[in-house]
Amino acid sequence: MKEVLKNYSGIIFLLLGITIGSIIGIVAPGFVEYIKPLGDIFLNLLFVSVVPLVFFAVSNSIASLEQQSKFGRIILVMALTFLFFILTAAIFTICAVYLFPVSGVTGSSQIMNEAADNETWGNRIVSFFTVGEFTELFSRRNMLALLVFAFLTGFAARKTGEQGKPFRVFIASGYEVMKELLLLVMKLAPVGLGAYFAYQVATLGPQLFGFYAKPLGLYYIAGIVYFLVFFSIYAFMANGQKGVKSFWTNAIYPTLTAISTCSSFATMPANLQAASKIGIPNSIANLVIPIGTTLHKNGSSMSSIIKIYVAFLIIGKDFFDPANLLLALGITVFVSIVAGGIPNGGYIGEMLMISVYKLPQEAIPAVMIIGTLVDPLATVLNAVGDIVAAMFVNRFVKVSS
């Protein structure tokens, strides 16, 4: 019994913090503004710690790979895995809305005015992958550029051979230090996440039963089914029954973290810890999970389909026209992979959807509100999906731990 309490003490305290926070959010919403700063402080500490961890984890993984062919194979299998998972989630959601259609959805009169952005697409593409100053790299708003820089740094460290050995040691040491720093920060998780969850319940809870109840209900039911069934299938494909048991044993903590923070970024430390317990080699986990945090989004894939579907319901057009479905899959891949690494990428994906389908401006509030309200479950699917993706990659790329 003592051993069980020792192993699950972190989860127990986290659940206790979330439960207390939820109760406060429901019975005393006016008190939330006084405790929300505790959640903000915790999340800020977490974000500040995670950014350097991403750099050290990715660059160290690439620099420490002994065989060039292994690196290329990991990247290829990872890319195919991400694409397979995202398309599977999208197709599953299309089937769900076809079999269980939503009726009675009408347009909203809410008007949202967004500032016009006159920046050219060429400049946007450049800004996605690079930044103007070196110091801007280490910002969570520039994660895609940081990943590119970490890739190049790790590759350069490998190419320098013996002369680069001190730097490779520094990268490896930095990774270990950042992991330890995150463990210290996570000690505050029960208080910080409890306070933040109280804020979520107090602010978003009432809206869940309002205008968008039907499409939200469909998303949450389909999302939970996908989470339980498809993640089990992926884990089984990765390592049989042992893989399923190992995945669900270690996925509890990342799931709770994702629900509490609504951030794949903040869930990454828990994912890395779970991957280590599952037995995924660091050379795979430290690539797939940080990159997946930015570029692999099962939940965003499903929410993209739901948002497109609701927009078509609002304007009274046929979502299931083959041309519309193909466009929906293309937009979903963009939103889930490309826009995931862009600041406010969800809004960019929504604007792309409106533009491609030539939908009226009145559809914009609908997709924005849905995107906000499905965020908790979408984050779980996005974040925890990175663990099963790492298991999947490990199934086809065998490297030493």
Tab-separated table of C-alpha atoms in Angstrom:
chain	number	residue	atom	x	y	z
A	1	MET	CA	0.000	0.000	0.000
A	2	LYS	CA	2.824	2.377	0.872
A	3	GLU	CA	4.478	1.600	-2.461
A	4	VAL	CA	1.265	2.398	-4.323
A	5	LEU	CA	0.889	5.688	-2.479
A	6	LYS	CA	4.511	6.514	-3.241
A	7	ASN	CA	4.159	5.791	-6.967
A	8	TYR	CA	0.844	7.607	-7.352
A	9	SER	CA	1.280	10.415	-4.837
A	10	GLY	CA	1.879	12.955	-7.623
A	11	ILE	CA	-1.332	11.979	-9.416
A	12	ILE	CA	-3.317	11.921	-6.160
A	13	PHE	CA	-2.173	15.422	-5.160
A	14	LEU	CA	-2.804	16.689	-8.694
A	15	LEU	CA	-6.337	15.260	-8.689
A	16	LEU	CA	-6.926	16.790	-5.284
A	17	GLY	CA	-5.784	20.203	-6.523
A	18	ILE	CA	-7.959	19.977	-9.647
A	19	THR	CA	-10.980	18.844	-7.613
A	20	ILE	CA	-10.640	21.692	-5.130
A	21	GLY	CA	-10.127	24.144	-7.986
A	22	SER	CA	-13.246	22.878	-9.771
A	23	ILE	CA	-15.345	23.237	-6.623
A	24	ILE	CA	-14.097	26.797	-6.127
A	25	GLY	CA	-14.839	27.622	-9.761
A	26	ILE	CA	-18.424	26.366	-9.404
A	27	VAL	CA	-19.438	27.606	-5.934
A	28	ALA	CA	-17.287	30.729	-5.616
A	29	PRO	CA	-16.486	32.120	-9.096
A	30	GLY	CA	-15.919	35.558	-7.609
A	31	PHE	CA	-13.015	34.201	-5.574
A	32	VAL	CA	-11.254	32.852	-8.677
A	33	GLU	CA	-9.651	36.191	-9.562
A	34	TYR	CA	-7.706	36.072	-6.296
A	35	ILE	CA	-6.215	32.623	-6.844
A	36	LYS	CA	-5.744	32.752	-10.633
A	37	PRO	CA	-2.332	34.491	-10.232
A	38	LEU	CA	-1.061	31.302	-8.574
A	39	GLY	CA	-1.918	29.388	-11.737
A	40	ASP	CA	-0.373	32.077	-13.939
A	41	ILE	CA	2.866	32.027	-11.941
A	42	PHE	CA	3.090	28.264	-12.194
A	43	LEU	CA	2.411	28.240	-15.953
A	44	ASN	CA	4.931	31.020	-16.549
A	45	LEU	CA	7.589	29.070	-14.650
A	46	LEU	CA	6.675	26.005	-16.661
A	47	PHE	CA	6.890	27.792	-20.009
A	48	VAL	CA	10.201	29.435	-19.125
A	49	SER	CA	11.611	26.025	-18.238
A	50	VAL	CA	10.198	24.128	-21.198
A	51	VAL	CA	11.606	26.415	-23.928
A	52	PRO	CA	15.283	25.624	-23.194
A	53	LEU	CA	14.320	21.978	-22.648
A	54	VAL	CA	13.024	21.828	-26.227
A	55	PHE	CA	16.305	23.175	-27.559
A	56	PHE	CA	18.518	20.887	-25.493
A	57	ALA	CA	16.300	17.808	-25.992
A	58	VAL	CA	16.121	18.078	-29.799
A	59	SER	CA	19.709	19.152	-30.403
A	60	ASN	CA	21.057	16.543	-27.961
A	61	SER	CA	19.022	13.767	-29.581
A	62	ILE	CA	20.336	14.605	-33.042
A	63	ALA	CA	23.912	15.173	-31.875
A	64	SER	CA	23.998	11.882	-29.940
A	65	LEU	CA	22.705	9.635	-32.735
A	66	GLU	CA	25.567	7.442	-33.820
A	67	GLN	CA	24.385	6.536	-37.303
A	68	GLN	CA	23.311	9.055	-39.946
A	69	SER	CA	20.859	6.555	-41.396
A	70	LYS	CA	19.091	6.216	-38.068
A	71	PHE	CA	18.422	9.952	-37.904
A	72	GLY	CA	16.941	10.046	-41.392
A	73	ARG	CA	14.817	6.969	-40.709
A	74	ILE	CA	13.459	8.416	-37.449
A	75	ILE	CA	12.456	11.652	-39.180
A	76	LEU	CA	10.774	9.813	-42.068
A	77	VAL	CA	8.850	7.389	-39.847
A	78	MET	CA	7.871	10.238	-37.508
A	79	ALA	CA	6.503	12.345	-40.387
A	80	LEU	CA	4.505	9.427	-41.799
A	81	THR	CA	3.182	8.573	-38.327
A	82	PHE	CA	2.026	12.146	-37.700
A	83	LEU	CA	0.294	12.297	-41.084
A	84	PHE	CA	-1.362	8.890	-40.592
A	85	PHE	CA	-2.686	9.782	-37.128
A	86	ILE	CA	-3.974	13.208	-38.216
A	87	LEU	CA	-5.799	11.886	-41.282
A	88	THR	CA	-7.244	8.987	-39.280
A	89	ALA	CA	-8.625	11.423	-36.694
A	90	ALA	CA	-10.105	13.605	-39.438
A	91	ILE	CA	-11.740	10.716	-41.314
A	92	PHE	CA	-13.122	9.298	-38.053
A	93	THR	CA	-14.702	12.680	-37.269
A	94	ILE	CA	-16.221	12.906	-40.760
A	95	CYS	CA	-17.795	9.498	-40.182
A	96	ALA	CA	-19.079	10.647	-36.774
A	97	VAL	CA	-20.814	13.767	-38.114
A	98	TYR	CA	-22.258	11.734	-41.008
A	99	LEU	CA	-23.678	9.011	-38.755
A	100	PHE	CA	-24.823	11.425	-36.018
A	101	PRO	CA	-25.749	14.670	-37.791
A	102	VAL	CA	-26.277	17.818	-35.760
A	103	SER	CA	-29.520	19.702	-36.359
A	104	GLY	CA	-30.872	23.007	-35.191
A	105	VAL	CA	-27.588	24.927	-35.468
A	106	THR	CA	-28.065	28.490	-36.642
A	107	GLY	CA	-25.784	31.442	-37.109
A	108	SER	CA	-24.659	33.705	-34.312
A	109	SER	CA	-25.144	37.454	-34.388
A	110	GLN	CA	-21.882	38.010	-32.531
A	111	ILE	CA	-19.423	40.149	-34.474
A	112	MET	CA	-15.688	39.873	-33.936
A	113	ASN	CA	-13.402	42.487	-35.375
A	114	GLU	CA	-9.860	41.357	-35.966
A	115	ALA	CA	-7.064	43.731	-36.846
A	116	ALA	CA	-6.142	43.539	-40.495
A	117	ASP	CA	-2.781	42.013	-41.225
A	118	ASN	CA	-1.184	43.442	-44.344
A	119	GLU	CA	1.939	41.316	-44.105
A	120	THR	CA	2.698	39.356	-47.282
A	121	TRP	CA	2.608	35.559	-47.301
A	122	GLY	CA	6.290	35.512	-48.234
A	123	ASN	CA	7.177	37.417	-45.079
A	124	ARG	CA	4.906	35.162	-43.049
A	125	ILE	CA	6.616	32.030	-44.322
A	126	VAL	CA	10.010	33.514	-43.427
A	127	SER	CA	8.782	34.423	-39.940
A	128	PHE	CA	7.449	30.895	-39.368
A	129	PHE	CA	10.916	29.381	-39.699
A	130	THR	CA	13.273	32.180	-38.666
A	131	VAL	CA	13.389	35.173	-36.330
A	132	GLY	CA	15.125	38.517	-36.605
A	133	GLU	CA	17.257	38.247	-33.460
A	134	PHE	CA	18.886	35.271	-31.742
A	135	THR	CA	17.238	36.088	-28.414
A	136	GLU	CA	13.795	35.834	-30.030
A	137	LEU	CA	14.397	32.132	-30.636
A	138	PHE	CA	13.870	31.307	-26.985
A	139	SER	CA	10.259	32.375	-26.899
A	140	ARG	CA	7.337	29.974	-26.879
A	141	ARG	CA	5.821	32.169	-29.602
A	142	ASN	CA	8.574	31.071	-31.981
A	143	MET	CA	8.617	27.338	-31.345
A	144	LEU	CA	8.871	26.332	-35.004
A	145	ALA	CA	11.919	28.535	-35.513
A	146	LEU	CA	13.458	27.143	-32.305
A	147	LEU	CA	12.929	23.572	-33.530
A	148	VAL	CA	14.634	24.388	-36.842
A	149	PHE	CA	17.556	25.969	-34.992
A	150	ALA	CA	17.816	22.997	-32.604
A	151	PHE	CA	17.824	20.600	-35.566
A	152	LEU	CA	20.614	22.510	-37.288
A	153	THR	CA	22.603	22.873	-34.055
A	154	GLY	CA	22.416	19.150	-33.302
A	155	PHE	CA	23.331	18.270	-36.884
A	156	ALA	CA	26.280	20.693	-36.849
A	157	ALA	CA	27.475	19.255	-33.525
A	158	ARG	CA	27.486	15.777	-35.079
A	159	LYS	CA	29.370	16.970	-38.151
A	160	THR	CA	32.227	18.513	-36.168
A	161	GLY	CA	33.381	15.127	-34.871
A	162	GLU	CA	36.005	15.177	-32.138
A	163	GLN	CA	36.276	18.963	-32.115
A	164	GLY	CA	32.592	19.262	-31.280
A	165	LYS	CA	32.731	16.792	-28.407
A	166	PRO	CA	32.867	19.454	-25.626
A	167	PHE	CA	29.815	21.139	-27.106
A	168	ARG	CA	27.959	17.823	-27.347
A	169	VAL	CA	28.756	17.229	-23.671
A	170	PHE	CA	27.382	20.701	-22.909
A	171	ILE	CA	24.150	19.937	-24.780
A	172	ALA	CA	23.728	16.621	-22.952
A	173	SER	CA	24.433	18.296	-19.605
A	174	GLY	CA	22.034	21.124	-20.382
A	175	TYR	CA	19.308	18.619	-21.146
A	176	GLU	CA	19.764	16.910	-17.785
A	177	VAL	CA	19.754	20.257	-15.950
A	178	MET	CA	16.560	21.390	-17.685
A	179	LYS	CA	14.855	18.102	-16.839
A	180	GLU	CA	15.760	18.571	-13.168
A	181	LEU	CA	14.529	22.169	-13.240
A	182	LEU	CA	11.196	21.008	-14.585
A	183	LEU	CA	10.901	18.408	-11.836
A	184	LEU	CA	11.315	21.216	-9.298
A	185	VAL	CA	8.707	23.381	-11.007
A	186	MET	CA	6.265	20.459	-11.210
A	187	LYS	CA	6.300	20.216	-7.415
A	188	LEU	CA	4.017	23.251	-7.542
A	189	ALA	CA	1.611	21.532	-9.943
A	190	PRO	CA	-1.238	20.697	-7.503
A	191	VAL	CA	-1.549	24.325	-6.370
A	192	GLY	CA	-0.845	25.951	-9.724
A	193	LEU	CA	-3.022	23.682	-11.831
A	194	GLY	CA	-5.790	23.704	-9.246
A	195	ALA	CA	-5.911	27.516	-9.367
A	196	TYR	CA	-5.859	27.575	-13.161
A	197	PHE	CA	-8.551	24.915	-13.428
A	198	ALA	CA	-10.768	26.938	-11.072
A	199	TYR	CA	-10.459	29.804	-13.543
A	200	GLN	CA	-11.392	27.557	-16.475
A	201	VAL	CA	-14.482	26.194	-14.736
A	202	ALA	CA	-15.602	29.665	-13.648
A	203	THR	CA	-15.187	31.259	-17.090
A	204	LEU	CA	-15.941	28.517	-19.635
A	205	GLY	CA	-18.248	26.204	-17.729
A	206	PRO	CA	-21.547	28.065	-18.277
A	207	GLN	CA	-20.914	28.390	-22.031
A	208	LEU	CA	-20.734	24.639	-22.492
A	209	PHE	CA	-24.528	24.409	-22.135
A	210	GLY	CA	-25.326	27.328	-24.403
A	211	PHE	CA	-25.516	27.934	-28.110
A	212	TYR	CA	-23.069	25.269	-29.271
A	213	ALA	CA	-24.129	22.408	-27.009
A	214	LYS	CA	-24.927	19.941	-29.821
A	215	PRO	CA	-21.713	20.186	-31.876
A	216	LEU	CA	-19.688	20.355	-28.665
A	217	GLY	CA	-21.411	17.237	-27.365
A	218	LEU	CA	-20.644	15.451	-30.622
A	219	TYR	CA	-16.995	16.512	-30.459
A	220	TYR	CA	-16.548	15.415	-26.859
A	221	ILE	CA	-18.222	12.036	-27.393
A	222	ALA	CA	-16.277	11.349	-30.599
A	223	GLY	CA	-13.071	12.615	-28.998
A	224	ILE	CA	-13.400	10.362	-25.966
A	225	VAL	CA	-14.111	7.361	-28.198
A	226	TYR	CA	-11.080	8.192	-30.329
A	227	PHE	CA	-8.944	8.663	-27.224
A	228	LEU	CA	-9.892	5.319	-25.682
A	229	VAL	CA	-10.241	3.144	-28.786
A	230	PHE	CA	-7.768	4.464	-31.328
A	231	PHE	CA	-4.960	5.202	-28.889
A	232	SER	CA	-5.341	1.616	-27.631
A	233	ILE	CA	-5.150	0.358	-31.223
A	234	TYR	CA	-2.028	2.435	-31.890
A	235	ALA	CA	-0.392	1.172	-28.694
A	236	PHE	CA	-1.271	-2.406	-29.645
A	237	MET	CA	0.221	-1.913	-33.116
A	238	ALA	CA	3.353	-0.540	-31.465
A	239	ASN	CA	3.945	-3.300	-28.909
A	240	GLY	CA	0.980	-5.681	-28.606
A	241	GLN	CA	-0.917	-6.102	-25.333
A	242	LYS	CA	2.171	-5.072	-23.402
A	243	GLY	CA	2.162	-1.779	-25.258
A	244	VAL	CA	-1.510	-1.121	-24.424
A	245	LYS	CA	-0.983	-1.819	-20.737
A	246	SER	CA	2.193	0.246	-20.568
A	247	PHE	CA	0.618	3.171	-22.404
A	248	TRP	CA	-2.476	3.460	-20.234
A	249	THR	CA	-0.496	2.920	-17.034
A	250	ASN	CA	1.699	5.900	-17.827
A	251	ALA	CA	-0.742	8.138	-19.724
A	252	ILE	CA	-2.721	9.195	-16.637
A	253	TYR	CA	-0.401	11.974	-15.488
A	254	PRO	CA	0.012	13.588	-18.961
A	255	THR	CA	-3.766	13.394	-19.461
A	256	LEU	CA	-4.479	15.216	-16.214
A	257	THR	CA	-1.818	17.799	-16.988
A	258	ALA	CA	-3.299	18.407	-20.456
A	259	ILE	CA	-6.837	18.788	-19.057
A	260	SER	CA	-5.665	21.229	-16.412
A	261	THR	CA	-3.422	23.453	-18.539
A	262	CYS	CA	-5.079	23.218	-21.978
A	263	SER	CA	-1.515	23.351	-23.302
A	264	SER	CA	0.388	20.673	-25.201
A	265	PHE	CA	3.470	22.724	-24.468
A	266	ALA	CA	2.972	22.521	-20.702
A	267	THR	CA	2.244	18.778	-20.967
A	268	MET	CA	5.530	17.980	-22.685
A	269	PRO	CA	7.529	17.335	-19.463
A	270	ALA	CA	4.917	14.811	-18.312
A	271	ASN	CA	5.015	13.202	-21.774
A	272	LEU	CA	8.791	12.829	-21.665
A	273	GLN	CA	8.578	11.268	-18.223
A	274	ALA	CA	5.866	8.837	-19.379
A	275	ALA	CA	7.862	7.901	-22.482
A	276	SER	CA	10.858	7.072	-20.311
A	277	LYS	CA	8.748	4.810	-18.075
A	278	ILE	CA	7.255	3.074	-21.121
A	279	GLY	CA	10.777	2.300	-22.307
A	280	ILE	CA	10.979	4.486	-25.404
A	281	PRO	CA	14.652	5.337	-26.138
A	282	ASN	CA	15.607	8.950	-25.439
A	283	SER	CA	16.890	9.361	-28.992
A	284	ILE	CA	13.321	8.804	-30.226
A	285	ALA	CA	11.272	10.341	-27.403
A	286	ASN	CA	13.350	13.531	-27.335
A	287	LEU	CA	12.671	14.073	-31.025
A	288	VAL	CA	9.103	12.860	-31.490
A	289	ILE	CA	7.549	14.444	-28.392
A	290	PRO	CA	8.995	17.995	-28.631
A	291	ILE	CA	8.367	18.119	-32.384
A	292	GLY	CA	4.958	16.487	-31.963
A	293	THR	CA	4.031	19.157	-29.407
A	294	THR	CA	4.206	21.669	-32.239
A	295	LEU	CA	3.399	19.673	-35.373
A	296	HIS	CA	1.231	16.695	-34.344
A	297	LYS	CA	-2.362	17.519	-33.381
A	298	ASN	CA	-5.011	14.770	-33.285
A	299	GLY	CA	-7.433	16.955	-31.340
A	300	SER	CA	-6.937	19.918	-33.668
A	301	SER	CA	-7.611	17.613	-36.607
A	302	MET	CA	-10.950	16.590	-35.135
A	303	SER	CA	-11.899	20.133	-34.130
A	304	SER	CA	-11.044	21.393	-37.622
A	305	ILE	CA	-13.568	18.992	-39.143
A	306	ILE	CA	-16.215	19.924	-36.556
A	307	LYS	CA	-15.697	23.644	-37.188
A	308	ILE	CA	-15.960	23.242	-40.955
A	309	TYR	CA	-19.071	21.085	-40.504
A	310	VAL	CA	-20.766	23.661	-38.245
A	311	ALA	CA	-19.873	26.501	-40.624
A	312	PHE	CA	-21.580	24.606	-43.453
A	313	LEU	CA	-24.639	24.020	-41.263
A	314	ILE	CA	-24.863	27.721	-40.514
A	315	ILE	CA	-24.881	28.718	-44.192
A	316	GLY	CA	-27.014	25.747	-45.253
A	317	LYS	CA	-24.536	24.094	-47.646
A	318	ASP	CA	-23.646	20.413	-48.120
A	319	PHE	CA	-20.534	19.515	-46.160
A	320	PHE	CA	-20.473	15.974	-47.540
A	321	ASP	CA	-19.916	16.973	-51.146
A	322	PRO	CA	-16.745	15.067	-52.222
A	323	ALA	CA	-14.928	18.255	-53.211
A	324	ASN	CA	-15.728	19.853	-49.854
A	325	LEU	CA	-14.528	16.765	-47.990
A	326	LEU	CA	-11.202	16.697	-49.851
A	327	LEU	CA	-10.681	20.380	-49.129
A	328	ALA	CA	-11.583	19.731	-45.486
A	329	LEU	CA	-8.875	17.057	-45.215
A	330	GLY	CA	-6.301	19.366	-46.797
A	331	ILE	CA	-7.153	22.233	-44.472
A	332	THR	CA	-7.082	19.867	-41.507
A	333	VAL	CA	-3.575	18.664	-42.348
A	334	PHE	CA	-2.454	22.287	-42.615
A	335	VAL	CA	-4.080	23.287	-39.336
A	336	SER	CA	-2.786	20.215	-37.494
A	337	ILE	CA	0.782	20.174	-38.820
A	338	VAL	CA	1.725	23.566	-40.200
A	339	ALA	CA	-0.407	26.024	-38.242
A	340	GLY	CA	0.374	24.141	-35.024
A	341	GLY	CA	3.830	25.701	-34.987
A	342	ILE	CA	2.624	29.232	-35.733
A	343	PRO	CA	1.591	31.791	-33.100
A	344	ASN	CA	-2.222	31.898	-33.120
A	345	GLY	CA	-2.081	29.159	-35.745
A	346	GLY	CA	-5.615	28.089	-34.942
A	347	TYR	CA	-6.943	31.462	-36.047
A	348	ILE	CA	-4.852	31.296	-39.213
A	349	GLY	CA	-6.359	27.894	-39.963
A	350	GLU	CA	-9.856	29.266	-39.369
A	351	MET	CA	-9.232	32.207	-41.698
A	352	LEU	CA	-7.906	29.772	-44.289
A	353	MET	CA	-11.085	27.730	-43.984
A	354	ILE	CA	-13.277	30.795	-44.480
A	355	SER	CA	-11.207	31.843	-47.504
A	356	VAL	CA	-11.036	28.452	-49.258
A	357	TYR	CA	-14.749	27.750	-48.927
A	358	LYS	CA	-15.667	31.395	-49.573
A	359	LEU	CA	-17.828	31.379	-46.462
A	360	PRO	CA	-19.456	34.571	-45.173
A	361	GLN	CA	-17.820	36.513	-42.371
A	362	GLU	CA	-20.678	35.529	-40.053
A	363	ALA	CA	-19.184	32.026	-39.859
A	364	ILE	CA	-15.993	33.282	-38.182
A	365	PRO	CA	-17.431	33.712	-34.653
A	366	ALA	CA	-18.857	30.199	-34.747
A	367	VAL	CA	-15.564	28.472	-35.531
A	368	MET	CA	-13.672	30.641	-33.029
A	369	ILE	CA	-16.076	29.856	-30.195
A	370	ILE	CA	-16.021	26.134	-30.962
A	371	GLY	CA	-12.217	26.198	-31.088
A	372	THR	CA	-12.160	27.714	-27.607
A	373	LEU	CA	-14.714	25.404	-26.023
A	374	VAL	CA	-13.245	22.139	-27.344
A	375	ASP	CA	-9.752	23.105	-26.225
A	376	PRO	CA	-9.562	20.900	-23.071
A	377	LEU	CA	-10.241	17.600	-24.868
A	378	ALA	CA	-8.390	18.726	-27.992
A	379	THR	CA	-5.315	19.353	-25.844
A	380	VAL	CA	-5.550	15.867	-24.348
A	381	LEU	CA	-5.713	14.299	-27.811
A	382	ASN	CA	-2.910	16.533	-29.083
A	383	ALA	CA	-0.573	16.029	-26.149
A	384	VAL	CA	-1.120	12.401	-25.164
A	385	GLY	CA	-1.094	11.465	-28.839
A	386	ASP	CA	2.603	12.356	-28.864
A	387	ILE	CA	3.323	9.482	-26.480
A	388	VAL	CA	1.614	6.869	-28.620
A	389	ALA	CA	3.266	8.392	-31.706
A	390	ALA	CA	6.664	7.902	-30.068
A	391	MET	CA	5.735	4.279	-29.339
A	392	PHE	CA	4.692	3.877	-32.961
A	393	VAL	CA	7.975	5.310	-34.271
A	394	ASN	CA	9.933	3.085	-31.895
A	395	ARG	CA	8.132	0.079	-33.394
A	396	PHE	CA	9.711	0.746	-36.801
A	397	VAL	CA	13.010	2.361	-35.782
A	398	LYS	CA	15.054	0.365	-33.315
A	399	VAL	CA	17.771	2.376	-31.581
A	400	SER	CA	19.649	1.858	-28.335
A	401	SER	CA	18.486	3.696	-25.242
